[in-house]
mmCIF file of C-alpha atoms in Angstrom:
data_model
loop_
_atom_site.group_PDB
_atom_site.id
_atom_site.type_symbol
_atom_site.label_atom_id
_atom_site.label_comp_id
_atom_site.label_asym_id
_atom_site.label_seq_id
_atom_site.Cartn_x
_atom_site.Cartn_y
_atom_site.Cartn_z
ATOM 1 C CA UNK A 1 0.000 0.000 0.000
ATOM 2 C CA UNK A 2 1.333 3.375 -0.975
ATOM 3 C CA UNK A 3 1.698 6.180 1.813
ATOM 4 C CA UNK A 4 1.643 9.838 1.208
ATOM 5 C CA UNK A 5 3.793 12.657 3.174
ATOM 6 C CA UNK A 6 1.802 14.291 6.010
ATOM 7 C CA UNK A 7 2.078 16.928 8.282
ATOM 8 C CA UNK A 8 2.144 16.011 11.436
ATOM 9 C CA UNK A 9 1.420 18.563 14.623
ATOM 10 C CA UNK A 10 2.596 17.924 18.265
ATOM 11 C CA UNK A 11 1.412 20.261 21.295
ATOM 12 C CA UNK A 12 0.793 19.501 24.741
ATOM 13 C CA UNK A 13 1.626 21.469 28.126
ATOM 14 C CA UNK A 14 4.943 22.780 28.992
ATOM 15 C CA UNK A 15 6.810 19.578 30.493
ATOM 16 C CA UNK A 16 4.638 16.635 29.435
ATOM 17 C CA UNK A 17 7.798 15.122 27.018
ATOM 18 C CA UNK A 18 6.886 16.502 23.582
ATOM 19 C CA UNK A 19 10.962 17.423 23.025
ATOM 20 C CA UNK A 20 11.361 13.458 24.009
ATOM 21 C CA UNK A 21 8.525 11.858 22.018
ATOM 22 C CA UNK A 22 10.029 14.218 19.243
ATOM 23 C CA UNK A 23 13.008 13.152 19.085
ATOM 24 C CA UNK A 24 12.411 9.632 19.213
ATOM 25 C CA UNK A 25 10.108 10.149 16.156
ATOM 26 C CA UNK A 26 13.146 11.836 14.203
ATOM 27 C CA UNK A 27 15.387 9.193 15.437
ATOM 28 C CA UNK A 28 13.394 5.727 14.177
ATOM 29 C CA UNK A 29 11.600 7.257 11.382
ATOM 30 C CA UNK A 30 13.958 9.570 8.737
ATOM 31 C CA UNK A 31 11.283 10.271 6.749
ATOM 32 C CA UNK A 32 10.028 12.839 9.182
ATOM 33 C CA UNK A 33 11.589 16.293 9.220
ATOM 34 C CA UNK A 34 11.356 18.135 12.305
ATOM 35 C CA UNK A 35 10.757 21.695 11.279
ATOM 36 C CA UNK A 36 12.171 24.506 13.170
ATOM 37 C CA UNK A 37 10.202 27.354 14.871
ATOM 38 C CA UNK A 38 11.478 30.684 15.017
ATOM 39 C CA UNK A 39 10.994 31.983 18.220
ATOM 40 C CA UNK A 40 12.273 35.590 20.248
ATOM 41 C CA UNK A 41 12.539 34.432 23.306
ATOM 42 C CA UNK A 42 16.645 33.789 24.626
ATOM 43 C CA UNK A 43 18.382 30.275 23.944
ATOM 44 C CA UNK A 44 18.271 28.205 27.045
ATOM 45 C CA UNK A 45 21.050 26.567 28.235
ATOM 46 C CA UNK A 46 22.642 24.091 25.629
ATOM 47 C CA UNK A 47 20.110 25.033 22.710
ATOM 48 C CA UNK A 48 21.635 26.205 19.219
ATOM 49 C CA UNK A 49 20.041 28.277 16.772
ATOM 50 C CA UNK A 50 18.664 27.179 13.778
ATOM 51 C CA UNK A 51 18.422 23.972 15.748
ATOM 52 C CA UNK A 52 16.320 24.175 18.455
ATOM 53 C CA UNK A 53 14.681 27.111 17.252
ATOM 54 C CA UNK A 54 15.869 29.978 15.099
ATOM 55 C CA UNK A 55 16.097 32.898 17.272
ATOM 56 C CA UNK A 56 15.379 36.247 16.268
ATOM 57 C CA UNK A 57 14.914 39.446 17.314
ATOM 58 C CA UNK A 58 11.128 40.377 17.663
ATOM 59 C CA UNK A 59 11.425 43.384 14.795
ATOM 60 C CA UNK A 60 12.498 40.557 12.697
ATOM 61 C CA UNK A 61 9.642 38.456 13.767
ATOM 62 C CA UNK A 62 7.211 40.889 13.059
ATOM 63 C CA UNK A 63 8.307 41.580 9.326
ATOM 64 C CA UNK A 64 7.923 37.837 8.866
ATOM 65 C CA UNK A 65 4.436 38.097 9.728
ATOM 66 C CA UNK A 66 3.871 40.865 7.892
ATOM 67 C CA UNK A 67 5.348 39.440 4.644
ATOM 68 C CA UNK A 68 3.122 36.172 5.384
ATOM 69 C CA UNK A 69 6.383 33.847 5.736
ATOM 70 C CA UNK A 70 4.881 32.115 8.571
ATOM 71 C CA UNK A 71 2.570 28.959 8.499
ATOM 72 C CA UNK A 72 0.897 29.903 12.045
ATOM 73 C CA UNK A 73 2.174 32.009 15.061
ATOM 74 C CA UNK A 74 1.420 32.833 18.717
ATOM 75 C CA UNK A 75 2.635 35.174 21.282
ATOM 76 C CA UNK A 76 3.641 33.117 24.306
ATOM 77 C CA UNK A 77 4.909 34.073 27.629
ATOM 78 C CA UNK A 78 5.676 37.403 26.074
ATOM 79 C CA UNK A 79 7.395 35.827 23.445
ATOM 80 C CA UNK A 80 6.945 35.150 19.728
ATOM 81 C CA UNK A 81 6.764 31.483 18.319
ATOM 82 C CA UNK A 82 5.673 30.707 14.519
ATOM 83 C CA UNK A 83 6.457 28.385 12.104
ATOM 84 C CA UNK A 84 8.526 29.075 8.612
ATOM 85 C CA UNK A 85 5.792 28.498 5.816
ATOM 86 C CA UNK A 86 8.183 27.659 2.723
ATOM 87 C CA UNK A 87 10.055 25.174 4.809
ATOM 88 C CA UNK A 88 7.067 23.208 5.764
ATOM 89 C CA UNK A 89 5.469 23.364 2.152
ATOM 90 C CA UNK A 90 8.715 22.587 -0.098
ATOM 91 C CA UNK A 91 9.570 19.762 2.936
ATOM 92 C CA UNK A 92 6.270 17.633 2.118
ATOM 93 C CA UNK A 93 6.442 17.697 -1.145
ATOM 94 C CA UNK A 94 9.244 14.639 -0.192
ATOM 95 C CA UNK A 95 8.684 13.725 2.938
ATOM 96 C CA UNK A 96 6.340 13.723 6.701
ATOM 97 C CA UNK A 97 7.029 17.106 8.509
ATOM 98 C CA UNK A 98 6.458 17.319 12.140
ATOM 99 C CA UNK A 99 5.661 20.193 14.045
ATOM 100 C CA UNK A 100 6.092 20.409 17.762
ATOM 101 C CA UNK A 101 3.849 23.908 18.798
ATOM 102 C CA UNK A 102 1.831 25.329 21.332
ATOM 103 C CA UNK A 103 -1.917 24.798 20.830
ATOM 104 C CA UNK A 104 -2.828 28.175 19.028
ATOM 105 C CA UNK A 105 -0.940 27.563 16.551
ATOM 106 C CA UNK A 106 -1.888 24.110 15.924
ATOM 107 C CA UNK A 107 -5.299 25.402 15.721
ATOM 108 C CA UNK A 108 -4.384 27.408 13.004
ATOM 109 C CA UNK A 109 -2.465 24.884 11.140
ATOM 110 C CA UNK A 110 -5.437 23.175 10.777
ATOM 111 C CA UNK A 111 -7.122 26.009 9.479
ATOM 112 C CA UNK A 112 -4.564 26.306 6.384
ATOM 113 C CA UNK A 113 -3.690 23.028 6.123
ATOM 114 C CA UNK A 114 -6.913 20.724 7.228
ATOM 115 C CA UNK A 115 -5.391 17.675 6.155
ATOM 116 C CA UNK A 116 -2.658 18.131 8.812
ATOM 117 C CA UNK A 117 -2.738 15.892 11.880
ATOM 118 C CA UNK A 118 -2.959 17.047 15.290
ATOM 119 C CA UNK A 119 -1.821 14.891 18.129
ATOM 120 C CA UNK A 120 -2.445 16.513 22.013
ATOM 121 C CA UNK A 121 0.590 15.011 24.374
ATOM 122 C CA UNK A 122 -1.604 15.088 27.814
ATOM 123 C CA UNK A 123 0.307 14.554 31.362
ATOM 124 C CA UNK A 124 -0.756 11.208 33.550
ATOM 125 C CA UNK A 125 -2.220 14.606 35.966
ATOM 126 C CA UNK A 126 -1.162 18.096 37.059
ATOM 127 C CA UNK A 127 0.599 16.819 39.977
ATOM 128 C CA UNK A 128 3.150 14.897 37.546
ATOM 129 C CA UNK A 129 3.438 18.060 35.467
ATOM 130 C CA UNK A 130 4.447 20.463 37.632
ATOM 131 C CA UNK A 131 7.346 17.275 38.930
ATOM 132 C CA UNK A 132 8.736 17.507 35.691
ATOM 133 C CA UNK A 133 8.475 20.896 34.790
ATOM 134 C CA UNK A 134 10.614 21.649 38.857
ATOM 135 C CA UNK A 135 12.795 18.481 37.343
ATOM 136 C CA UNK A 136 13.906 20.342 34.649
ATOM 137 C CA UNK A 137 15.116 23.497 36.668
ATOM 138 C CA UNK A 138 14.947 25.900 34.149
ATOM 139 C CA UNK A 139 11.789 27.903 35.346
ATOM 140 C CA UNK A 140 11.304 29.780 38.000
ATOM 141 C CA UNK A 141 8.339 29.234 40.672
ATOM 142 C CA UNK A 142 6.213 31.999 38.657
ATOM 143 C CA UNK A 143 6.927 30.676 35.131
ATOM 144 C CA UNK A 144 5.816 27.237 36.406
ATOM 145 C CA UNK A 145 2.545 28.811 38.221
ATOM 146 C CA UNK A 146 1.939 30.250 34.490
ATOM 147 C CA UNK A 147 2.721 27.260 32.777
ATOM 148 C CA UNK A 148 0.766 25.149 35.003
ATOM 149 C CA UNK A 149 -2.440 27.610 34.622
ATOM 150 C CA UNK A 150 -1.533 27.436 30.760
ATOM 151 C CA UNK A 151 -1.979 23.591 31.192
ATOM 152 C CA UNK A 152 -5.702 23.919 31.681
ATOM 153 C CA UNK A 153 -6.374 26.651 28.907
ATOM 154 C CA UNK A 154 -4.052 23.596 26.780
ATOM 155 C CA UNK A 155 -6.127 20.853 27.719
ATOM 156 C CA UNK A 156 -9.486 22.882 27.351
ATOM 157 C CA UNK A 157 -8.980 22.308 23.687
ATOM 158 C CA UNK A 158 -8.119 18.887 23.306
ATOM 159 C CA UNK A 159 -11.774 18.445 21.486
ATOM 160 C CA UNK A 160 -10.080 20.593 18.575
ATOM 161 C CA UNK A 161 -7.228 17.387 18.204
ATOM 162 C CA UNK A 162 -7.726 14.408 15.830
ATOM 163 C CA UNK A 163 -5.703 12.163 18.708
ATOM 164 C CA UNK A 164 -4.903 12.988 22.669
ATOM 165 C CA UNK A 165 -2.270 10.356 24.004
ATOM 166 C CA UNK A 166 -1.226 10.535 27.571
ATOM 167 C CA UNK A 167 2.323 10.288 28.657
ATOM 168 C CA UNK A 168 2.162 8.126 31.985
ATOM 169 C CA UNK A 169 4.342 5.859 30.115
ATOM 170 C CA UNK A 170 7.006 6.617 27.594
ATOM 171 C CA UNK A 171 7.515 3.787 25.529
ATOM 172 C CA UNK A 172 3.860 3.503 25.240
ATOM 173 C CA UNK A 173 3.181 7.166 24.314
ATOM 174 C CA UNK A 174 6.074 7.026 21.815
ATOM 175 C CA UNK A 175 4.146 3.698 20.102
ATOM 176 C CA UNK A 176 0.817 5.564 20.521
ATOM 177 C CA UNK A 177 2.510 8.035 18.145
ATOM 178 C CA UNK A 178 3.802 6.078 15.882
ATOM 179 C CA UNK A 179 0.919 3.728 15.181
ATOM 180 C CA UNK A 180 -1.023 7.345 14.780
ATOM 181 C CA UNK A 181 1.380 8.198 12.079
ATOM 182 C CA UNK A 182 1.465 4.854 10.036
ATOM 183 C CA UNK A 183 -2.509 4.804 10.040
ATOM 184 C CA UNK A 184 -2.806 8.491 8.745
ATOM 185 C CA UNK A 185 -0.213 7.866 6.025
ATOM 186 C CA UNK A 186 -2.174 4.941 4.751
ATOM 187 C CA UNK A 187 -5.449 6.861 4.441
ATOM 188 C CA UNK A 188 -5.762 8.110 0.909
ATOM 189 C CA UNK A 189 -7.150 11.688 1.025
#
């Protein structure tokens, strides 16, 4: 059976393992691309630009929305995010891209691109959450008090998601993902 090249959209709270169910993906499957975000906030500690995120300064930012560059974009924690539009469209053209955003902009993926496929990473509970996002230590106790009350904004539009998988397990969310993929690429559309 032939399979066609899909977008593929990943969002889910701050701290509920989309970076490692991401990179998992991009490690057993190289037909998906990861596409990079461009983002204004500062690098965090052992990020790279035009890696983890191309970042730019928030003048820049702005004239890439103006000139309609970006696929979708969202100001977050007083910072820009978006996606680059001509990387995403020439990238499926040959192969699955993945996009790992908040959930505004997923939203609006869909809206441009309905065929794309939104999966919701959901934590086991907001206890576990807010363990991993203090196991990270890269937040402060207000950034995690925002990103916790973010959490339930996140989760509020789960109904808007083709797929929710909750990550009590890894392993299991990573194969949740994965079976998600192969069945979408099958469907003819």
């Amino acid at each position: 059976m032939s399979s066609r090249n899909i977008l593929i959209v990943i969002s889910g709270p701050s701290g509920v393992g989309k970076g490692t169910i991401v990179n998992r993906l991009k490690e057993d499957d190289k037909n998906i691309v990861i596409s990079v975000s461009c983002t204004t906030r500062s690098p965090r500690a052992g990020e790279k630009d035009g890696v983890s995120y191309f970042f730019v300064k928030k003048e820049r930012f702005l004239q890439m929305i103006e000139k309609d560059e970006l696929l979708e974009y969202s100001a977050h924690f007083e910072n820009y995010y978006g996606t680059p539009r001509k990387f995403v469209e020439d990238t499926l053209k040959t192969r699955d891209v993945l996009l790992e955003i908040d959930v505004d902009g997923a939203i609006n993926v869909k809206k441009a691109h309905p065929e794309a496929v939104l999966i919701m990473l959901l934590p086991p509970d907001e206890k576990e959450l807010e363990r991993r996002l203090r196991g990270r230590g890269t937040e402060t106790e207000e950034e995690i008090s925002r990103r916790v009350s973010r959490m339930k904004y996140e989760i509020s539009l789960a109904g808007e998601y083709d797929y929710t998988v909750v990550n009590d397990d890894l392993e299991a969310a990573v194969k949740a993902v994965k079976d998600i993929i192969r069945k979408e690429k099958e469907i003819i559309k």
